[in-house]
Coordinates of C-alpha atoms in Angstrom, one line a residue:
Chain A
M1 CA 64.6 155.3 115.1
P2 CA 62.9 153.7 118.2
E3 CA 63.5 150.1 119.2
I4 CA 60.5 148.9 121.1
L5 CA 60.6 145.6 123.1
I6 CA 57.5 143.7 124.2
I7 CA 58.3 141.8 127.4
S8 CA 56.5 140.2 130.4
G9 CA 58.6 138.3 132.9
K10 CA 55.8 135.7 133.2
G11 CA 55.2 133.6 130.1
G12 CA 51.9 133.3 128.3
T13 CA 50.6 136.8 129.1
G14 CA 50.2 137.7 125.4
K15 CA 53.6 139.1 124.3
T16 CA 53.7 137.3 120.9
T17 CA 50.0 137.9 120.1
L18 CA 50.4 141.6 120.8
T19 CA 53.7 141.9 118.9
A20 CA 52.2 140.4 115.8
A21 CA 49.2 142.8 116.0
F22 CA 51.5 145.8 116.5
A23 CA 53.5 144.7 113.5
H24 CA 50.2 144.6 111.5
L25 CA 49.2 148.1 112.7
A26 CA 52.7 149.6 112.2
F27 CA 52.6 148.2 108.6
E28 CA 49.1 149.5 108.1
A29 CA 50.2 153.0 109.2
G30 CA 53.1 152.9 106.8
D31 CA 55.7 152.8 109.5
R32 CA 58.0 150.3 107.8
P33 CA 58.9 148.1 110.8
V34 CA 61.7 145.5 111.2
I35 CA 60.2 142.8 113.3
C36 CA 62.4 140.8 115.6
D37 CA 61.7 137.6 117.6
L38 CA 64.2 137.6 120.5
D39 CA 62.6 134.5 122.1
V40 CA 65.2 132.2 120.4
D41 CA 64.3 129.4 122.8
A42 CA 60.6 128.9 122.0
P43 CA 59.9 131.4 119.1
D44 CA 56.3 131.6 118.1
L45 CA 56.0 134.9 116.2
H46 CA 56.6 133.2 112.8
L47 CA 53.5 131.1 113.3
L48 CA 51.4 134.3 112.9
L49 CA 53.5 136.1 110.4
E50 CA 54.2 133.1 108.1
P51 CA 57.6 134.2 106.9
S52 CA 59.4 133.0 103.8
R53 CA 63.1 132.7 104.4
R54 CA 65.6 134.9 102.7
V55 CA 68.8 133.8 104.5
T56 CA 69.6 131.2 107.1
E57 CA 72.9 131.0 108.9
E58 CA 74.3 128.6 111.4
F59 CA 74.8 129.9 114.9
V60 CA 78.1 128.6 116.4
S61 CA 79.0 129.7 119.9
G62 CA 81.7 128.4 122.2
H63 CA 82.9 124.8 122.3
E64 CA 82.2 121.4 123.9
A65 CA 84.5 118.9 125.3
V66 CA 84.4 115.4 123.8
I67 CA 86.5 112.4 125.0
D68 CA 88.2 110.3 122.4
P69 CA 87.7 106.8 123.8
G70 CA 90.7 105.5 121.7
K71 CA 93.0 107.8 123.6
C72 CA 91.4 107.9 127.1
E73 CA 93.4 106.1 129.8
D74 CA 90.6 106.0 132.3
C75 CA 92.3 108.1 134.9
G76 CA 89.2 110.0 135.9
L77 CA 91.0 113.4 136.4
C78 CA 88.4 115.1 134.1
A79 CA 85.6 114.0 136.3
E80 CA 87.4 115.3 139.3
V81 CA 88.0 118.8 138.0
C82 CA 84.7 119.4 136.3
R83 CA 82.5 121.7 138.3
F84 CA 79.4 121.0 136.2
D85 CA 79.3 117.2 136.9
A86 CA 79.4 116.8 133.1
V87 CA 81.9 113.9 133.1
L88 CA 80.0 110.6 133.5
K89 CA 81.2 107.0 133.6
G90 CA 79.5 104.0 132.1
G91 CA 75.9 104.3 131.0
T92 CA 74.3 103.0 127.8
K93 CA 74.7 104.1 124.2
G94 CA 71.2 105.5 124.4
Q95 CA 72.2 107.8 127.3
R96 CA 75.2 109.1 125.4
H97 CA 72.9 111.2 123.3
K98 CA 73.4 114.1 120.9
G99 CA 76.9 115.1 119.8
T100 CA 78.8 112.4 121.7
K101 CA 80.9 110.0 119.8
G102 CA 79.3 106.7 119.5
A103 CA 75.9 108.2 120.1
G104 CA 72.8 106.4 119.1
S105 CA 70.0 104.3 120.6
G106 CA 70.8 101.1 122.4
E107 CA 70.7 99.6 125.8
S108 CA 74.1 97.8 126.0
E109 CA 76.3 99.1 128.9
L110 CA 79.5 100.9 127.8
S111 CA 82.6 101.4 130.0
G112 CA 84.8 104.5 130.3
Y113 CA 84.2 108.2 130.7
W114 CA 82.1 110.4 128.5
I115 CA 81.0 114.0 128.6
D116 CA 77.3 114.8 128.7
P117 CA 76.9 117.7 126.2
L118 CA 73.7 118.9 128.1
R119 CA 75.8 119.5 131.2
C120 CA 79.2 120.6 129.6
E121 CA 79.5 124.4 129.7
G122 CA 82.6 124.4 127.4
C123 CA 85.1 125.8 130.0
K124 CA 88.1 123.8 128.6
L125 CA 89.5 122.8 132.0
C126 CA 89.3 119.1 131.4
V127 CA 90.8 119.6 128.0
V128 CA 94.0 121.2 129.3
Q129 CA 94.3 118.9 132.4
C130 CA 93.9 115.6 130.6
P131 CA 97.3 113.9 130.8
A132 CA 96.5 111.7 127.7
E133 CA 95.4 114.7 125.6
A134 CA 92.3 112.6 124.9
I135 CA 89.7 115.4 125.0
D136 CA 88.8 117.3 121.8
F137 CA 87.2 120.7 121.9
P138 CA 85.2 121.3 118.8
D139 CA 83.0 124.3 118.0
R140 CA 79.5 124.0 119.3
M141 CA 76.6 124.4 116.9
C142 CA 73.9 126.0 118.9
G143 CA 71.1 126.9 116.4
H144 CA 70.1 128.8 113.3
R145 CA 69.3 132.4 112.6
H146 CA 67.0 133.6 109.9
L147 CA 66.1 136.7 107.9
S148 CA 62.7 136.3 106.4
D149 CA 59.9 138.2 104.6
T150 CA 56.5 138.2 106.3
R151 CA 53.3 137.4 104.5
F152 CA 51.2 139.5 102.1
G153 CA 53.6 139.4 99.2
P154 CA 56.6 141.6 98.3
D155 CA 54.7 144.9 97.9
T156 CA 52.5 144.7 101.0
R157 CA 54.5 142.8 103.5
F158 CA 54.5 143.7 107.2
G159 CA 58.2 144.0 107.0
P160 CA 61.2 141.7 107.4
L161 CA 61.4 139.3 110.3
V162 CA 64.7 138.7 112.1
H163 CA 64.4 135.4 114.0
A164 CA 66.3 132.3 115.2
Q165 CA 65.9 128.9 116.7
L166 CA 68.3 127.5 119.2
L167 CA 68.9 123.8 119.1
P168 CA 67.1 122.1 122.0
G169 CA 69.0 122.2 125.3
E170 CA 71.6 124.7 124.2
E171 CA 72.7 127.6 126.4
N172 CA 70.2 130.4 125.9
S173 CA 73.0 132.9 125.5
G174 CA 72.6 136.6 125.1
R175 CA 74.9 136.4 122.1
L176 CA 72.3 135.1 119.7
V177 CA 69.9 137.8 121.0
N178 CA 72.6 140.5 120.4
L179 CA 73.3 139.2 116.9
L180 CA 69.6 139.4 116.0
R181 CA 69.4 143.0 117.4
Q182 CA 72.5 144.0 115.3
K183 CA 70.9 142.5 112.2
A184 CA 67.6 144.4 112.9
G185 CA 69.6 147.6 113.3
A186 CA 71.4 147.0 110.0
M187 CA 68.1 146.4 108.3
I188 CA 66.9 149.9 109.3
K189 CA 69.7 151.4 107.3
E190 CA 69.7 148.9 104.4
E191 CA 66.0 149.0 103.8
N192 CA 65.3 152.5 105.0
R193 CA 63.0 151.3 107.8
S194 CA 61.8 153.4 110.7
L195 CA 61.2 151.1 113.7
V196 CA 62.3 147.9 115.3
L197 CA 59.6 145.9 117.0
S198 CA 60.8 143.0 119.2
D199 CA 59.1 140.1 120.9
G200 CA 61.1 139.4 124.0
P201 CA 61.7 136.1 125.9
P202 CA 60.1 135.3 129.2
G203 CA 62.0 135.4 132.5
I204 CA 64.6 137.9 133.8
G205 CA 67.8 136.0 132.9
C206 CA 70.5 136.2 130.2
P207 CA 68.4 136.5 127.1
V208 CA 66.1 139.1 128.7
I209 CA 69.1 141.2 129.9
S210 CA 70.5 141.1 126.3
S211 CA 67.1 142.1 124.9
L212 CA 66.7 145.0 127.3
S213 CA 70.0 146.7 127.4
G214 CA 70.0 149.9 125.5
I215 CA 66.4 149.6 124.3
D216 CA 64.4 152.8 123.7
L217 CA 61.0 151.7 125.1
T218 CA 59.9 148.5 126.9
V219 CA 56.2 147.5 126.9
I220 CA 55.5 145.0 129.7
V221 CA 52.5 142.8 129.2
T222 CA 51.0 141.5 132.5
E223 CA 47.8 139.9 133.7
P224 CA 45.8 140.5 136.9
T225 CA 46.9 137.3 138.7
P226 CA 49.3 136.7 141.6
S227 CA 51.9 135.4 139.2
G228 CA 51.5 138.2 136.7
R229 CA 51.9 140.9 139.4
H230 CA 54.8 139.1 141.1
D231 CA 56.7 138.7 137.8
L232 CA 55.8 142.3 136.8
E233 CA 57.5 143.6 139.9
R234 CA 60.7 141.6 139.1
I235 CA 60.9 142.7 135.4
V236 CA 60.3 146.3 136.4
E237 CA 63.2 146.0 138.9
L238 CA 65.3 144.8 136.0
C239 CA 64.2 147.6 133.7
D240 CA 65.2 150.1 136.5
H241 CA 68.5 148.4 136.8
F242 CA 69.2 149.0 133.1
K243 CA 67.5 152.4 133.2
V244 CA 65.0 151.4 130.4
P245 CA 61.7 153.3 130.3
A246 CA 58.8 150.9 130.8
G247 CA 55.1 151.0 130.0
V248 CA 52.5 148.4 131.2
I249 CA 49.6 146.7 129.5
I250 CA 47.2 144.6 131.5
N251 CA 45.9 141.7 129.5
K252 CA 42.8 139.7 130.6
Q253 CA 41.8 142.8 132.6
D254 CA 38.3 141.6 133.6
L255 CA 39.6 138.4 135.4
N256 CA 40.2 140.0 138.8
P257 CA 39.4 143.7 139.5
D258 CA 41.3 143.6 142.8
E259 CA 44.5 142.5 141.1
V260 CA 44.0 145.2 138.4
A261 CA 43.8 147.8 141.2
A262 CA 46.9 146.4 142.8
I263 CA 48.8 146.6 139.5
D264 CA 47.6 150.1 139.0
R265 CA 48.9 151.1 142.4
F266 CA 52.2 149.5 141.7
C267 CA 52.5 151.3 138.4
E268 CA 51.7 154.6 140.0
S269 CA 54.2 154.1 142.8
R270 CA 57.0 153.3 140.3
G271 CA 56.1 156.0 137.8
L272 CA 55.4 153.5 135.0
H273 CA 53.6 154.5 131.9
Q274 CA 50.1 152.9 132.0
L275 CA 49.3 152.1 128.4
G276 CA 45.9 150.4 128.9
R277 CA 44.0 147.2 129.2
I278 CA 42.7 144.3 127.1
D279 CA 39.7 142.0 128.0
Y280 CA 39.9 138.3 128.5
D281 CA 38.5 137.0 125.3
S282 CA 38.8 133.8 123.4
K283 CA 38.9 135.8 120.1
M284 CA 42.7 136.1 120.9
V285 CA 43.0 132.3 120.3
E286 CA 40.4 132.2 117.5
A287 CA 42.6 134.6 115.6
M288 CA 45.7 132.6 116.3
V289 CA 44.1 129.4 115.1
R290 CA 43.4 131.2 111.8
R291 CA 47.0 132.3 111.7
Q292 CA 45.9 135.9 111.9
T293 CA 46.8 138.8 114.1
V294 CA 44.0 139.8 116.4
T295 CA 43.7 143.2 114.7
E296 CA 43.2 141.5 111.3
Y297 CA 40.6 139.1 112.8
T298 CA 38.4 141.7 114.5
D299 CA 37.9 145.5 114.5
A300 CA 35.6 145.5 117.5
G301 CA 36.2 144.7 121.2
I302 CA 39.8 143.5 121.8
G303 CA 40.7 144.5 118.2
E304 CA 39.8 148.1 119.0
Q305 CA 41.5 147.9 122.4
V306 CA 44.8 146.7 120.8
R307 CA 44.5 149.5 118.2
T308 CA 44.2 152.1 121.0
L309 CA 47.2 150.6 122.7
W310 CA 49.4 150.9 119.6
R311 CA 48.3 154.5 119.2
R312 CA 49.4 155.2 122.7
I313 CA 52.7 153.4 122.3
I314 CA 53.5 155.4 119.2
S315 CA 52.6 158.7 120.8
W316 CA 54.7 157.7 123.9
A317 CA 57.6 156.9 121.6
Q318 CA 57.3 160.3 119.9
M319 CA 57.1 162.0 123.2
S320 CA 60.2 160.2 124.4
E321 CA 62.1 161.0 121.2
A322 CA 61.2 164.7 121.5
A323 CA 62.3 164.8 125.2
Chain B
M1 CA 60.1 109.4 142.3
I2 CA 60.9 112.8 140.9
I3 CA 58.2 114.3 138.6
A4 CA 59.1 117.4 136.5
I5 CA 56.4 119.6 135.2
A6 CA 57.7 121.4 132.1
S7 CA 56.5 123.1 128.9
G8 CA 58.0 124.8 125.9
K9 CA 55.5 127.6 126.0
G10 CA 55.3 129.9 128.9
G11 CA 51.9 130.4 130.6
A12 CA 50.7 127.0 129.5
G13 CA 49.8 126.0 133.1
K14 CA 52.9 124.5 134.7
T15 CA 52.3 126.2 138.0
T16 CA 48.6 125.5 138.0
V17 CA 49.4 121.8 137.5
S18 CA 52.2 121.7 139.9
A19 CA 50.2 123.4 142.7
S20 CA 47.2 121.1 142.2
L21 CA 49.4 118.0 142.1
A22 CA 51.2 119.0 145.2
A23 CA 47.8 119.3 146.9
V24 CA 46.7 115.8 146.0
M25 CA 50.1 113.9 146.4
S26 CA 50.3 111.6 149.3
P27 CA 53.1 112.5 151.8
P28 CA 56.0 112.5 152.2
A29 CA 56.3 114.8 149.2
I30 CA 58.4 117.9 148.4
A31 CA 57.4 120.6 145.9
V32 CA 60.3 122.4 144.3
D33 CA 60.2 125.6 142.3
L34 CA 63.1 125.5 139.8
D35 CA 61.7 128.4 137.7
V36 CA 64.2 130.6 139.6
E37 CA 63.8 133.6 137.2
E38 CA 60.1 133.9 137.9
P39 CA 59.2 131.5 140.7
N40 CA 55.4 131.5 141.3
L41 CA 54.6 128.2 143.0
H42 CA 54.8 129.8 146.5
L43 CA 52.0 132.2 145.5
F44 CA 49.6 129.3 145.3
L45 CA 50.9 126.8 147.9
E46 CA 51.5 129.7 150.4
P47 CA 54.1 127.7 152.4
E48 CA 55.4 128.8 155.7
I49 CA 59.1 129.7 155.0
T50 CA 61.2 128.2 157.7
G51 CA 64.7 128.8 156.3
Q52 CA 66.5 130.8 153.7
E53 CA 70.1 131.2 152.6
P54 CA 71.9 133.2 149.9
A55 CA 73.6 131.2 147.1
Y56 CA 76.9 132.2 145.7
M57 CA 79.2 131.4 142.8
D58 CA 83.0 131.4 143.1
V59 CA 84.6 134.0 140.8
P60 CA 88.3 134.8 140.5
K61 CA 90.2 137.3 142.7
V62 CA 93.8 138.0 141.6
D63 CA 96.5 138.9 144.0
E64 CA 98.6 141.0 141.6
T65 CA 101.7 141.2 143.9
G66 CA 102.8 137.7 142.8
C67 CA 101.3 137.9 139.3
T68 CA 103.7 137.7 136.3
Y69 CA 101.0 138.7 133.8
C70 CA 101.7 135.5 131.8
R71 CA 98.1 135.5 130.5
A72 CA 97.5 131.8 131.2
C73 CA 94.2 132.7 133.0
A74 CA 93.0 135.0 130.2
D75 CA 93.9 132.4 127.6
I76 CA 92.0 129.6 129.1
C77 CA 88.9 131.5 130.1
Q78 CA 86.2 130.8 127.6
F79 CA 83.8 133.3 129.0
K80 CA 85.9 136.5 128.7
A81 CA 85.7 136.9 132.5
I82 CA 89.4 137.7 133.0
S83 CA 91.8 139.6 130.8
V84 CA 95.3 140.9 130.9
L85 CA 96.2 144.3 129.5
G86 CA 99.9 144.9 129.8
E87 CA 100.4 144.8 133.6
V88 CA 96.8 145.1 134.6
I89 CA 94.4 142.2 135.3
L90 CA 90.7 142.9 134.8
T91 CA 88.1 140.5 136.0
F92 CA 84.4 140.6 134.9
P93 CA 82.7 138.6 137.6
E94 CA 79.3 138.8 136.0
M95 CA 80.6 136.9 132.9
C96 CA 82.2 134.1 135.0
H97 CA 80.7 130.6 134.9
G98 CA 82.6 129.5 138.1
C99 CA 84.5 126.7 136.3
G100 CA 87.8 127.2 138.2
A101 CA 89.9 127.0 135.1
C102 CA 91.8 130.2 135.7
M103 CA 92.8 129.1 139.2
A104 CA 93.8 125.7 138.0
V105 CA 96.2 126.9 135.3
C106 CA 97.8 129.9 137.2
P107 CA 101.5 128.9 137.5
E108 CA 102.0 131.4 140.4
N109 CA 98.9 130.4 142.4
V110 CA 97.8 133.9 142.9
I111 CA 94.2 133.5 142.0
S112 CA 91.8 132.9 144.8
Y113 CA 88.0 133.1 145.0
D114 CA 85.7 136.0 145.5
R115 CA 81.9 135.3 145.3
R116 CA 79.0 136.6 143.3
T117 CA 75.5 136.4 144.7
L118 CA 73.3 134.3 142.5
G119 CA 70.1 134.6 144.5
D120 CA 68.4 132.9 147.5
I121 CA 67.3 129.4 148.4
L122 CA 64.2 129.2 150.5
W123 CA 62.4 126.3 152.1
G124 CA 59.5 125.5 154.3
R125 CA 56.3 123.6 154.5
A126 CA 52.8 123.9 153.1
D127 CA 50.5 121.7 155.2
E128 CA 52.0 118.2 154.8
T129 CA 54.1 119.0 151.8
E130 CA 57.7 120.1 152.1
F131 CA 58.6 123.2 150.0
L132 CA 61.8 124.3 148.3
M133 CA 62.5 127.1 145.9
G134 CA 65.3 129.2 144.3
R135 CA 64.9 132.9 143.5
L136 CA 67.4 134.5 141.2
R137 CA 68.8 137.9 142.1
V138 CA 67.3 140.5 139.7
G139 CA 70.2 141.5 137.4
E140 CA 71.9 138.0 137.6
A141 CA 72.0 136.5 134.1
M142 CA 72.7 132.8 134.8
S143 CA 70.0 130.6 136.3
P144 CA 71.6 127.1 136.0
P145 CA 74.2 127.7 138.8
L146 CA 71.5 128.6 141.3
M147 CA 69.4 125.7 140.0
R148 CA 72.2 123.3 140.6
Q149 CA 72.4 124.4 144.2
V150 CA 68.7 124.0 144.7
K151 CA 68.9 120.5 143.2
A152 CA 71.8 119.7 145.6
R153 CA 69.6 120.6 148.6
L154 CA 66.7 118.6 147.0
R155 CA 69.0 115.5 146.8
E156 CA 69.9 115.9 150.5
R157 CA 66.2 116.1 151.5
L158 CA 65.2 113.1 149.3
A159 CA 68.0 111.0 150.9
E160 CA 66.8 112.0 154.3
T161 CA 63.0 111.7 153.8
G162 CA 62.5 109.3 150.9
A163 CA 59.8 111.7 149.7
D164 CA 58.5 112.0 146.2
A165 CA 59.5 115.3 144.5
L166 CA 57.5 117.5 142.2
I167 CA 59.5 120.0 140.2
D168 CA 58.0 123.2 138.6
A169 CA 60.4 123.8 135.7
P170 CA 61.1 127.1 133.9
P171 CA 59.5 127.6 130.4
G172 CA 61.4 126.9 127.2
V173 CA 63.6 124.1 126.1
S174 CA 67.1 125.5 126.4
C175 CA 69.7 125.0 129.1
P176 CA 67.7 126.0 132.2
A177 CA 64.7 123.9 131.3
V178 CA 66.8 120.9 130.5
N179 CA 68.6 121.4 133.8
A180 CA 65.3 121.3 135.6
V181 CA 64.1 118.1 134.1
M182 CA 67.3 116.0 133.6
D183 CA 67.2 114.3 137.0
A184 CA 63.5 113.5 136.9
D185 CA 62.1 110.0 136.6
V186 CA 59.1 111.2 134.6
I187 CA 58.5 114.4 132.6
V188 CA 55.0 115.9 132.3
L189 CA 54.6 118.4 129.4
V190 CA 51.8 121.0 129.9
T191 CA 50.4 122.5 126.7
E192 CA 47.3 124.1 125.3
P193 CA 45.5 123.1 122.0
T194 CA 46.7 126.2 120.1
P195 CA 49.2 126.8 117.3
F196 CA 51.7 128.1 119.8
G197 CA 51.0 125.2 122.2
C198 CA 51.5 122.6 119.4
Y199 CA 54.7 124.2 118.1
D200 CA 56.3 124.5 121.6
L201 CA 55.2 121.0 122.6
A202 CA 57.1 119.7 119.6
L203 CA 60.2 121.6 120.6
A204 CA 59.9 120.3 124.2
H205 CA 59.5 116.7 123.1
E206 CA 62.5 117.0 120.8
A207 CA 64.6 118.6 123.6
F208 CA 63.7 116.2 126.4
R209 CA 63.5 112.9 124.6
N210 CA 67.3 112.6 124.6
I211 CA 67.2 112.5 128.4
G212 CA 65.5 109.1 128.0
K213 CA 62.8 109.5 130.6
P214 CA 59.1 108.7 130.1
M215 CA 57.0 111.7 129.0
G216 CA 53.3 112.4 129.0
V217 CA 51.2 115.4 128.2
V218 CA 48.6 117.5 130.1
I219 CA 46.3 119.5 127.8
N220 CA 45.3 122.6 129.5
R221 CA 42.4 124.8 128.2
A222 CA 41.0 121.8 126.3
G223 CA 38.2 122.8 124.0
L224 CA 39.9 126.1 123.1
G225 CA 41.7 126.4 119.8
E226 CA 42.0 123.4 117.6
D227 CA 42.2 119.6 117.7
A228 CA 45.6 119.2 116.0
I229 CA 47.3 118.6 119.3
Y230 CA 45.6 115.2 119.7
A231 CA 47.0 113.8 116.4
Q232 CA 50.4 115.3 117.3
C233 CA 50.5 113.5 120.6
R234 CA 49.4 110.3 119.0
E235 CA 52.1 110.5 116.3
A236 CA 54.8 111.4 118.8
G237 CA 53.8 108.5 121.0
L238 CA 53.0 110.9 123.9
P239 CA 50.2 109.7 126.2
I240 CA 47.7 112.3 127.3
L241 CA 47.7 112.1 131.1
A242 CA 45.0 114.6 131.8
E243 CA 42.8 117.3 130.2
I244 CA 41.8 120.5 132.0
P245 CA 38.9 122.1 130.3
Y246 CA 38.9 125.7 129.0
D247 CA 36.7 127.5 131.5
R248 CA 36.7 131.1 132.6
A249 CA 36.0 130.0 136.2
I250 CA 39.4 128.3 136.3
A251 CA 41.1 131.5 135.0
E252 CA 39.3 133.5 137.7
A253 CA 40.2 131.0 140.4
Y254 CA 43.9 131.1 139.3
S255 CA 43.7 135.0 139.3
Q256 CA 42.7 134.7 143.0
G257 CA 45.7 132.5 143.8
R258 CA 43.5 129.4 144.3
I259 CA 44.7 125.9 143.8
I260 CA 42.5 124.4 141.0
S261 CA 42.2 120.9 142.6
E262 CA 40.7 122.5 145.6
T263 CA 38.0 124.4 143.8
S264 CA 35.7 121.4 143.3
D265 CA 35.3 117.6 143.7
Y266 CA 35.5 117.3 140.0
F267 CA 38.9 119.0 139.8
K268 CA 40.2 117.1 142.8
E269 CA 39.4 113.9 140.9
V270 CA 41.1 115.2 137.7
F271 CA 44.4 115.8 139.5
T272 CA 44.1 112.6 141.6
D273 CA 43.8 110.7 138.4
L274 CA 46.7 112.7 136.9
A275 CA 48.9 111.7 139.8
E276 CA 47.9 108.1 139.3
N277 CA 48.6 108.2 135.6
I278 CA 52.0 109.8 136.2
K279 CA 52.9 106.9 138.6
K280 CA 51.7 104.3 136.0
L281 CA 53.8 105.9 133.3
A282 CA 56.9 105.8 135.5
V283 CA 56.2 102.2 136.6
A284 CA 55.6 101.1 133.1
D285 CA 59.0 102.5 132.1
V286 CA 60.8 100.8 134.9
A287 CA 59.2 97.5 133.9
R288 CA 60.3 98.1 130.3
E289 CA 63.9 98.7 131.4
E290 CA 63.9 95.6 133.6
I291 CA 62.7 93.5 130.7
S292 CA 65.4 94.9 128.4
H293 CA 68.1 94.2 131.0
A294 CA 66.9 90.7 131.7

């Protein structure tokens, strides 16, 4: 069972558009995919696959420190020990947003210490050091995870979608990514499915590392721009670090032939699997506006290019499996 | 004034807008790349780098000769970065958040600090604009600790020069993005008029409005996609500060590493107006606060 991850380093190169089209093509070929959106921070795949929810669960991870103003003796030790500058004094009710006791809108000045939940990393140091035992340490609700069915009805669906949404400002932890991947793996057995197709997050940090580790194949989507190439080099270094085989797709290939040549040279020098190219074409967005995958929207031009890419990914996956 | 350029969706045009604004801002100004995972601003501003230093995080180092294996360190650590197995202490430096809790609770005082490399901080100058960036080490999972150190350097520079700052933020709306915009005076959200752009703009608005700073929108690739974004901005009370038309020539200029405001007089004016609109937005907010405090 291959687990294929679509990733890019740089945002906006076309990861989600391509993942959705690949889901369509895998479904069309009878491959029974489990689709997974690992960009839990700004997930967009559901906008194209229009899922209906089967199950939603809360995602609770770690704790946050909260000062009880009734018990606080104003000694300020918590502010001294906090390495995250999360303990603040004064401020208005309006500033003491989300999660903090007494939160709400309002401009009147308050006295005393409070902990900014956006800065608190939940280390517990202030909790154990507070001489008045005035700091609570409740569980932290970080988001929701979902198992859904994608469109086209129960008999003809693309496959189940495993996805999540972090609450705004929460730590983009790898834990949620790992939970989604575990769920996708379980779906393979439970529903006798053959393939996990995952849309990865941008960047090279924690959620990307959690998405990459132990994956069978990574497809990197880049573009022929200085940013695209720079970020490609960093994500390839990360793939090497985790010994994950990587292939490269150049999207918007006709924007700059010199950059395309530079990317090709880089791929050759690093022994990367060159999967192919896609033209710069507003049909990508026209399809998105109609909530369609690009391969549903058009068979010609970029539609045909994306079909070719998927055939190459599948044969690459079969080759790797055989090796 | 500190201006943060952010967006929920990656690739919406943050760096395009940041580079162009940096080119039209009146000095003294400092451009800061806080997208430490994939910093790109330097590719467009092409600054002369005049200084660079590595950034570290304190991680625990245990001297086991005095250790009684009491487990206090392992019990307090919320990040599974230190554990005690019988009479062996294991540390996992890559899991550590550098909070110092283990050291603070150790009754024998046998925990000191080692360090983990987070990445580099680089600085320099692009014409009249000062430049500052963080670059995360490939393989390092946490970007906020490096971002905090870049911001500390920014504060020093601002105190010294009284410059305006322009922050190129990372994409998304989780912890790193919030970290990048939380100290700004005004937040500019870059989006595009597509379903992904609309959805991620709503996420960004929800995430950042708690910070309580004025926010406005730049619509990139205007004319592409659909018009729903305009109604969305109106309903959310988000002013549209500038529109950059959908134009293949812009995408080509970007692919050549060019700064869009320098490609024509028209675009120079678009970004000069944007800088003016951002200033007005910030000033209007200060006036509103003064009225409410009066």
